[in-house]
Structure formats: structure tokens, C-alpha cells
PDB file of C-alpha atoms in Angstrom:
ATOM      1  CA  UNK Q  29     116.823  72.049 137.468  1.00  0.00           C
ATOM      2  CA  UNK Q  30     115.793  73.315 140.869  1.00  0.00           C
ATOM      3  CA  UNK Q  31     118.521  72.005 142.356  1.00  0.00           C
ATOM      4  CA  UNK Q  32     121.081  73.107 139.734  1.00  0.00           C
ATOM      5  CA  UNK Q  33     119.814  77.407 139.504  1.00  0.00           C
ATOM      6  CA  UNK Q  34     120.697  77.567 143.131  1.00  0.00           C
ATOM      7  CA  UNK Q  35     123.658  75.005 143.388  1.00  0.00           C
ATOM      8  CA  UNK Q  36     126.445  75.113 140.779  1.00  0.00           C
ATOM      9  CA  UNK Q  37     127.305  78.881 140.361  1.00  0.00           C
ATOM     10  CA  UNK Q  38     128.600  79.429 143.669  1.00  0.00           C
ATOM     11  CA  UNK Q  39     130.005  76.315 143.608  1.00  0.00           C
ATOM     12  CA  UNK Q  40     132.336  76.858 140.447  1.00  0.00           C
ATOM     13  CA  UNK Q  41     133.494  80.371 142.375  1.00  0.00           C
ATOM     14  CA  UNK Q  42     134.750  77.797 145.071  1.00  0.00           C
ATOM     15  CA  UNK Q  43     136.545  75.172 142.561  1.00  0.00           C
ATOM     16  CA  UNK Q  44     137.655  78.417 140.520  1.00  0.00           C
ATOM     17  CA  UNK Q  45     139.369  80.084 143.658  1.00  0.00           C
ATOM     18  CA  UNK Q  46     140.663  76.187 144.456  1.00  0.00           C
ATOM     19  CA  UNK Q  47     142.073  76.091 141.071  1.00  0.00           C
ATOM     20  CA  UNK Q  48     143.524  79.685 141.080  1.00  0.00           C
ATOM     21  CA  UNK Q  49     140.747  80.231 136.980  1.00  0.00           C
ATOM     22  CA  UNK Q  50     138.075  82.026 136.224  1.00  0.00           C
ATOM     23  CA  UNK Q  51     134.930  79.473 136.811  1.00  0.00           C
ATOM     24  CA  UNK Q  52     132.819  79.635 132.958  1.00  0.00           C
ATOM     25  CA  UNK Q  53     128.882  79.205 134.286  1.00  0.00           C
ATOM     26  CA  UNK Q  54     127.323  76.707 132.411  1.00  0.00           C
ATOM     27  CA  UNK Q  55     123.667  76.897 130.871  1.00  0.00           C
ATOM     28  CA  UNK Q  56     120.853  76.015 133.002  1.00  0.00           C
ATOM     29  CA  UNK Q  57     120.649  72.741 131.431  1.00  0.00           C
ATOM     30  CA  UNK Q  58     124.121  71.594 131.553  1.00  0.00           C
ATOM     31  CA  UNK Q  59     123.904  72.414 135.157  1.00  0.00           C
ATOM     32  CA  UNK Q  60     120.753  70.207 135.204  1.00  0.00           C
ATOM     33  CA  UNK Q  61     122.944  67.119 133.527  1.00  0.00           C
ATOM     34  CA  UNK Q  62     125.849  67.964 135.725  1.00  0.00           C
ATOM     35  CA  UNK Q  63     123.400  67.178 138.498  1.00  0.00           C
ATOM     36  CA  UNK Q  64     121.709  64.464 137.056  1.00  0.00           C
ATOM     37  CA  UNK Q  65     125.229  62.375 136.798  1.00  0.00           C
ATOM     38  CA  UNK Q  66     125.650  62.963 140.303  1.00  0.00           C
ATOM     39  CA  UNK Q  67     122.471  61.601 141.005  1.00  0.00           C
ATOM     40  CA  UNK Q  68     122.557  58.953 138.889  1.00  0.00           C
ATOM     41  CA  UNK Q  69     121.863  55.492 140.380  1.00  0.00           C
ATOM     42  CA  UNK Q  70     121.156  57.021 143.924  1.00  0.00           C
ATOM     43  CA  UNK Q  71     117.603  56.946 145.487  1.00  0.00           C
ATOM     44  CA  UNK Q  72     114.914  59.952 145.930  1.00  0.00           C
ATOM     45  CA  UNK Q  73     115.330  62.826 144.830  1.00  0.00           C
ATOM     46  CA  UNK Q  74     114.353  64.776 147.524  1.00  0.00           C
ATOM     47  CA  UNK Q  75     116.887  62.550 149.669  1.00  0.00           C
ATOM     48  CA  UNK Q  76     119.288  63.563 147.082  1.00  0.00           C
ATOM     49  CA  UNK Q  77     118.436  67.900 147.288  1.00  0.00           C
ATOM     50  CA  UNK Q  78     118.725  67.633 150.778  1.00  0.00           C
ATOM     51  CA  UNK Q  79     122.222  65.946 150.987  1.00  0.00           C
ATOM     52  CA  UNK Q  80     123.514  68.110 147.973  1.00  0.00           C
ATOM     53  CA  UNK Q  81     122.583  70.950 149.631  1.00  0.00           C
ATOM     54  CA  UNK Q  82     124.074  70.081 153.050  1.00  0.00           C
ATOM     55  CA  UNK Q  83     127.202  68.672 151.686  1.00  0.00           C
ATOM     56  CA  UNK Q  84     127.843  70.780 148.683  1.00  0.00           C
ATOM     57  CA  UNK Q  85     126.124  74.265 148.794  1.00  0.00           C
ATOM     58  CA  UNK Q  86     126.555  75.032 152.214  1.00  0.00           C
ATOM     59  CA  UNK Q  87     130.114  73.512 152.462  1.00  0.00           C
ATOM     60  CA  UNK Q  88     130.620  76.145 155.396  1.00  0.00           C
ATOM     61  CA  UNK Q  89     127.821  76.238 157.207  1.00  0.00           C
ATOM     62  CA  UNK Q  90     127.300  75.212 160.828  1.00  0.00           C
ATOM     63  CA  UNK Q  91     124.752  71.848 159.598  1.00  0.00           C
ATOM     64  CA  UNK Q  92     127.501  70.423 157.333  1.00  0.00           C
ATOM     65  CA  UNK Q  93     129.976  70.780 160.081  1.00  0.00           C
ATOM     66  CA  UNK Q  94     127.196  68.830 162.628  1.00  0.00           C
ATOM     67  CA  UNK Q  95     126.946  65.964 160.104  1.00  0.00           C
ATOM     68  CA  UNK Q  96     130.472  65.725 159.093  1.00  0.00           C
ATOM     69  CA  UNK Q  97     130.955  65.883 163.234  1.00  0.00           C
ATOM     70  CA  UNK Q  98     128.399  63.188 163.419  1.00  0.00           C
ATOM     71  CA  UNK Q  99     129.727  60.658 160.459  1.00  0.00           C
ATOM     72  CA  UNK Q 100     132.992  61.159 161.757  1.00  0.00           C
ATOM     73  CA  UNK Q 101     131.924  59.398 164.875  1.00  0.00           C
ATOM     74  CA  UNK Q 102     128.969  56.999 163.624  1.00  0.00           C
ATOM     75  CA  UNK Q 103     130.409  55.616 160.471  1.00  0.00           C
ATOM     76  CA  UNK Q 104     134.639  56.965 160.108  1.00  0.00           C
ATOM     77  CA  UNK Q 105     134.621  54.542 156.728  1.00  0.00           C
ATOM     78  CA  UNK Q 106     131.645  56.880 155.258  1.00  0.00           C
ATOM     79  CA  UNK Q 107     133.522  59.883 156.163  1.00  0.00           C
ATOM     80  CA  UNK Q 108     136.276  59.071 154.020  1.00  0.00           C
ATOM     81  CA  UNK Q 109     133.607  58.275 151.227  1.00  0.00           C
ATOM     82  CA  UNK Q 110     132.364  61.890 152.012  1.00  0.00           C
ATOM     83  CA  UNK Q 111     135.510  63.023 151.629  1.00  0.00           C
ATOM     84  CA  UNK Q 112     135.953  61.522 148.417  1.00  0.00           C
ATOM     85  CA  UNK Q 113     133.040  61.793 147.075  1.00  0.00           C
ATOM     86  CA  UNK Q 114     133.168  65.746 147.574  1.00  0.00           C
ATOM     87  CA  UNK Q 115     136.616  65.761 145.943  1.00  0.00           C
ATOM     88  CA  UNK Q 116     135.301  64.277 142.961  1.00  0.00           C
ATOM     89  CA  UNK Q 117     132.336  66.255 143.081  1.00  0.00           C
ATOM     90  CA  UNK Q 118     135.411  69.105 143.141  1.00  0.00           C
ATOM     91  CA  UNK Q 119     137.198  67.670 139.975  1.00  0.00           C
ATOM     92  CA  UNK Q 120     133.800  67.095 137.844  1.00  0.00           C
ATOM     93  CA  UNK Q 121     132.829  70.317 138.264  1.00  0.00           C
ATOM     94  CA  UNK Q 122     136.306  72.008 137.698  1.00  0.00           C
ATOM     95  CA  UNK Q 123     136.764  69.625 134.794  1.00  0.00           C
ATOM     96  CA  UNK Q 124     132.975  71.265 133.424  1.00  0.00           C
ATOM     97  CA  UNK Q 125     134.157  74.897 134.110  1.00  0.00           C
ATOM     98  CA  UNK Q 126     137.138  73.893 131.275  1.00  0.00           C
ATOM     99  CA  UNK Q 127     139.924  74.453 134.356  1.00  0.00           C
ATOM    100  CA  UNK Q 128     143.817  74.276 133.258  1.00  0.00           C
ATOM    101  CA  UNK Q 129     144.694  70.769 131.820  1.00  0.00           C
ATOM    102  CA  UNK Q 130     148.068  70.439 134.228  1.00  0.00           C
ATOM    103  CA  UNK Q 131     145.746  71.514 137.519  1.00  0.00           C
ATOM    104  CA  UNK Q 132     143.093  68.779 136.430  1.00  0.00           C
ATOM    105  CA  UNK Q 133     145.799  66.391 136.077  1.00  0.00           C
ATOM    106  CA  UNK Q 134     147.100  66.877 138.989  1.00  0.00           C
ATOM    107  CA  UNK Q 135     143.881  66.587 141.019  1.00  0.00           C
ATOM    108  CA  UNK Q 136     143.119  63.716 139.491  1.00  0.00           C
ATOM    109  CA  UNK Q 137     146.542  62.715 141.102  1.00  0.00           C
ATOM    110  CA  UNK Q 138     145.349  63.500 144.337  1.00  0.00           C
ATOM    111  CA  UNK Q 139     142.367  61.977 144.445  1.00  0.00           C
ATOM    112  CA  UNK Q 140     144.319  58.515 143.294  1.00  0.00           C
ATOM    113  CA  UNK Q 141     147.194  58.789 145.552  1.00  0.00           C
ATOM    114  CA  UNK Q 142     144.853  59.956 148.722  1.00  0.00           C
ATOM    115  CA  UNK Q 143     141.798  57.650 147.933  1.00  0.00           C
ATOM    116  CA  UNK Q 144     142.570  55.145 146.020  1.00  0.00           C
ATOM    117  CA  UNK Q 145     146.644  54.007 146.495  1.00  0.00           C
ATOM    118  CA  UNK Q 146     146.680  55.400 149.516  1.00  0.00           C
ATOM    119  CA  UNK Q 147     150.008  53.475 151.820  1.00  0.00           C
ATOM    120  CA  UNK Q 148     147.677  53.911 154.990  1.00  0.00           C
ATOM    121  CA  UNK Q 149     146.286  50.666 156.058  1.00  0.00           C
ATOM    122  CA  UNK Q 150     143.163  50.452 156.041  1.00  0.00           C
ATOM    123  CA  UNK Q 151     142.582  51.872 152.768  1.00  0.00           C
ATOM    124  CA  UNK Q 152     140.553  55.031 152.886  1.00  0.00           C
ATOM    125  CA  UNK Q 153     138.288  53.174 150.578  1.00  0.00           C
ATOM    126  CA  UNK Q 154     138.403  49.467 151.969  1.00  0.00           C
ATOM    127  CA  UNK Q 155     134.392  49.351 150.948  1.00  0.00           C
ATOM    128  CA  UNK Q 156     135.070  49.293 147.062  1.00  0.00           C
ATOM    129  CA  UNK Q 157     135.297  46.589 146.016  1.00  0.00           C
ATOM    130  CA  UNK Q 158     138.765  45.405 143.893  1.00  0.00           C
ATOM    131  CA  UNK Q 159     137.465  45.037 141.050  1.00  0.00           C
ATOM    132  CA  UNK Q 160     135.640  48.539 140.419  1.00  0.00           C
ATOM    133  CA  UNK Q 161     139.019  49.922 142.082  1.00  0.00           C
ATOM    134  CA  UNK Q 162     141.297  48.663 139.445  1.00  0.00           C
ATOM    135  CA  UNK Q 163     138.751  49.300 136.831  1.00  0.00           C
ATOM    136  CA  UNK Q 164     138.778  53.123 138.131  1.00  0.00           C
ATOM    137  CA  UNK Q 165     142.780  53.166 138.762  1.00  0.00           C
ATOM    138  CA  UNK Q 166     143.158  51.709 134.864  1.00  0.00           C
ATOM    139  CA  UNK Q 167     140.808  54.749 133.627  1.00  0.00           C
ATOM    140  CA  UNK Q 168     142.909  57.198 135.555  1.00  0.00           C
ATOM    141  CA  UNK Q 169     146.063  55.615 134.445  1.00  0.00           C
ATOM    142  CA  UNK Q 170     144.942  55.304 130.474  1.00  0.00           C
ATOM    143  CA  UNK Q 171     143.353  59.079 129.975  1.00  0.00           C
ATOM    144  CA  UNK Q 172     145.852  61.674 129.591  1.00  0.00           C
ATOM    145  CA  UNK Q 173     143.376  64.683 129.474  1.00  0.00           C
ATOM    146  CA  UNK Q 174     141.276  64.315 132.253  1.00  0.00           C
ATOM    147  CA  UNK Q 175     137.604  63.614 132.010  1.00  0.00           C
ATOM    148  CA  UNK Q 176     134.427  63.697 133.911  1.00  0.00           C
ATOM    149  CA  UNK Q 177     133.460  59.627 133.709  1.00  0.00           C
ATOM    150  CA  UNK Q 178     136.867  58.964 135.310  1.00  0.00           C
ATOM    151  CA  UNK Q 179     135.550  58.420 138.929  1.00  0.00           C
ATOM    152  CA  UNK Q 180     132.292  57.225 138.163  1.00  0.00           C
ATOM    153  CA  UNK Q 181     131.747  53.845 139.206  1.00  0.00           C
ATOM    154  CA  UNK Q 182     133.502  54.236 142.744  1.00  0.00           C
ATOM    155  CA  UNK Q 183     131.603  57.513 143.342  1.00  0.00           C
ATOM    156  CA  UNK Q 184     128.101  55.567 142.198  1.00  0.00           C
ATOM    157  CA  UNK Q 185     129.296  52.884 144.824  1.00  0.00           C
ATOM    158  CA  UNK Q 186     129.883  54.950 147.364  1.00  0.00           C
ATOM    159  CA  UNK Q 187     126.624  57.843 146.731  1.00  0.00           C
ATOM    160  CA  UNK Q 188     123.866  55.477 147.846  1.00  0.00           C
ATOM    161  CA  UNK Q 189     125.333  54.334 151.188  1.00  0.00           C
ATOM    162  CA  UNK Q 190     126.467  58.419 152.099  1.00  0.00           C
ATOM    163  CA  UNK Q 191     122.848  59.046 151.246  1.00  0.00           C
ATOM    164  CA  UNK Q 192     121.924  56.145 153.475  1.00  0.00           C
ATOM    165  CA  UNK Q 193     123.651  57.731 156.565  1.00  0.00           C
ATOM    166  CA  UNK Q 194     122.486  60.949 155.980  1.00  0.00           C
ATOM    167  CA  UNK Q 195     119.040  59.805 156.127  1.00  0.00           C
ATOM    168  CA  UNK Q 196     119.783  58.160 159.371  1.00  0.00           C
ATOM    169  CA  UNK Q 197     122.145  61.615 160.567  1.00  0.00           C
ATOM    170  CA  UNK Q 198     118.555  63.394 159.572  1.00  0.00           C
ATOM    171  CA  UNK Q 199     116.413  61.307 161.428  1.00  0.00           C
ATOM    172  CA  UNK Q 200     117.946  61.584 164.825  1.00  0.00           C
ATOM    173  CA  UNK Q 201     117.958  65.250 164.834  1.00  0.00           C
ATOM    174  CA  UNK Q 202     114.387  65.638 164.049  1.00  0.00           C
ATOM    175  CA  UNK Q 203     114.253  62.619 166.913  1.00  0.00           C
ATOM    176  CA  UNK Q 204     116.266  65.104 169.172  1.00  0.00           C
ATOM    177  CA  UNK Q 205     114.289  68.179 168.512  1.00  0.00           C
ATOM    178  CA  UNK Q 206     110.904  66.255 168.906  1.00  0.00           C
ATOM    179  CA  UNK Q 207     112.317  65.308 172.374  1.00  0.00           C
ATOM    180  CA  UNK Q 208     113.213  68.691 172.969  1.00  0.00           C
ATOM    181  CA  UNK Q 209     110.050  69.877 172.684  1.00  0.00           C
ATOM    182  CA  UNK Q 210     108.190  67.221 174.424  1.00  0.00           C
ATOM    183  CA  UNK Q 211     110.046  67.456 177.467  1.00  0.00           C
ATOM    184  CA  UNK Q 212     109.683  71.267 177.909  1.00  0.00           C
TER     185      UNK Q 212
END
């Protein structure tokens, strides 16, 4: 819940302005469960706060831009899992905030056609495996009102490894800055 009071209400002002509605706050605990399903299956928490709160809360600031920056050059694949992986984020929450049906629909659209039947070769997602991919494009194709669950196997495949890097991303800064200061 620590995570969630200082998270998800400036985030839904984002996905509302995205969406063009008027984001509804949830209670303190749904934002707590919201949370908890993005977390789900992924390692520490503290890991976890730390890459929400890079990633997601400070979507702007100058540290997200130095790891994007970073994964864009040490990993590209985990980029575009980033990339996904925040547009999910995007459609869970909008999907929470009880956005327009047709504007849900149609980013759930977006998200299939960019990440998931995407015509560039390699797939933006060549790491999922084929199996969870058709399982996830079925789900999209079978639910006509658009639904939290609908991403959730690729995004649990692709959570633990993005955590994974940012660990790593993490670890040579606070290498860098201990050099830093060693060599003055």
C-alpha cells in the first residue's frame, strides 16, 4: 500500500489525459490489488518499488530517461518488453479508472498490432514464447469488452527479466558513482 498512496493517482491523470476521461481514483486498497497484479510472480519487493517508481511514477524524469537510454543500448529486446510492458501497465490502469469501452478497445488494438502481430521481423516480442502468444492473441481476439487479465501471462513473462536488467542498470551506477568518488 506504500507503493500504491504515492503511485496510481497521478498516474490515472496521465492515462485520463491519454484517453481524453476523467480518471475515477480508486480506494486505497484497490490501488493496493492493482499493484499487487503487477507484481505478481516477480521477485522482491523492494526490487519491484524501485523499478515501479523509475518506470512508472516518474515517467518524465531525467533517471527513467538514463535507464531507458541504457536498455536501449544493453539489452534493445528488453526495451521493447519495457515498452510493452508500460503500455499494458497503460491499458490496466485505464481499464480500472472505467475509461470509454471504444478507446479501451482500441488500445487493446494497439498493443496487439504493435507487440504482438507486429509485420516487423524480428518480432518486438521474439522472447515469448508461441504458445503464451497465441494463448494471449486468442484472449484478445475472444473478449469483446476489454478486461484487465487480457495481457497477463506475456506481461508476467516479460516482468521478471525487465526487473532483472534493472537490477543490473542499478548496479553499475552505484559502481560508477563509487568510482567517482574514489578517484577524487
Amino acid at each position: 500500500e506504500r507503493l500504491a498512496e504515492g503511485l496510481l493517482p497521478g498516474y490515472l491523470d496521465t492515462i485520463a489525459k491519454e484517453l481524453g476521461t476523467k480518471a475515477k481514483e480508486p480506494s486505497k486498497s484497490a490501488q493496493a490489488r492493482q499493484l499487487a497484479n503487477i507484481a505478481a510472480g516477480s521477485c522482491a519487493t523492494d526490487s519491484l518499488l524501485r523499478f515501479v517508481d523509475t518506470v512508472v511514477r516518474r515517467e518524465q524524469s531525467e533517471q527513467n530517461q538514463l535507464y531507458q537510454s541504457w536498455l536501449r543500448r544493453y539489452d534493445p529486446k528488453a526495451y521493447n518488453e519495457l515498452s510493452f510492458w508500460l503500455e499494458v501497465q497503460r491499458f490496466k490502469l485505464a481499464c480500472h479508472a472505467e475509461s470509454h469501452a471504444t478507446l479501451l478497445v482500441q488500445k487493446v488494438q494497439a498493443i496487439v498490432e504493435c507487440y504482438l502481430r507486429s509485420d516487423v521481423s524480428p518480432s518486438l516480442l521474439d522472447r515469448l514464447p508461441a504458445d503464451v502468444l497465441k494463448a494471449t492473441l486468442q484472449r484478445c481476439d475472444a473478449h469483446k469488452a476489454p478486461q484487465t487479465f487480457l495481457f497477463y501471462k506475456a506481461e508476467r513473462l516479460v516482468l521478471p527479466a525487465l526487473l532483472a536488467s534493472f537490477e543490473t542498470y542499478i548496479a553499475q551506477q552505484q559502481g560508477v558513482k563509487t568510482r567517482l568518488r574514489l578517484s577524487r
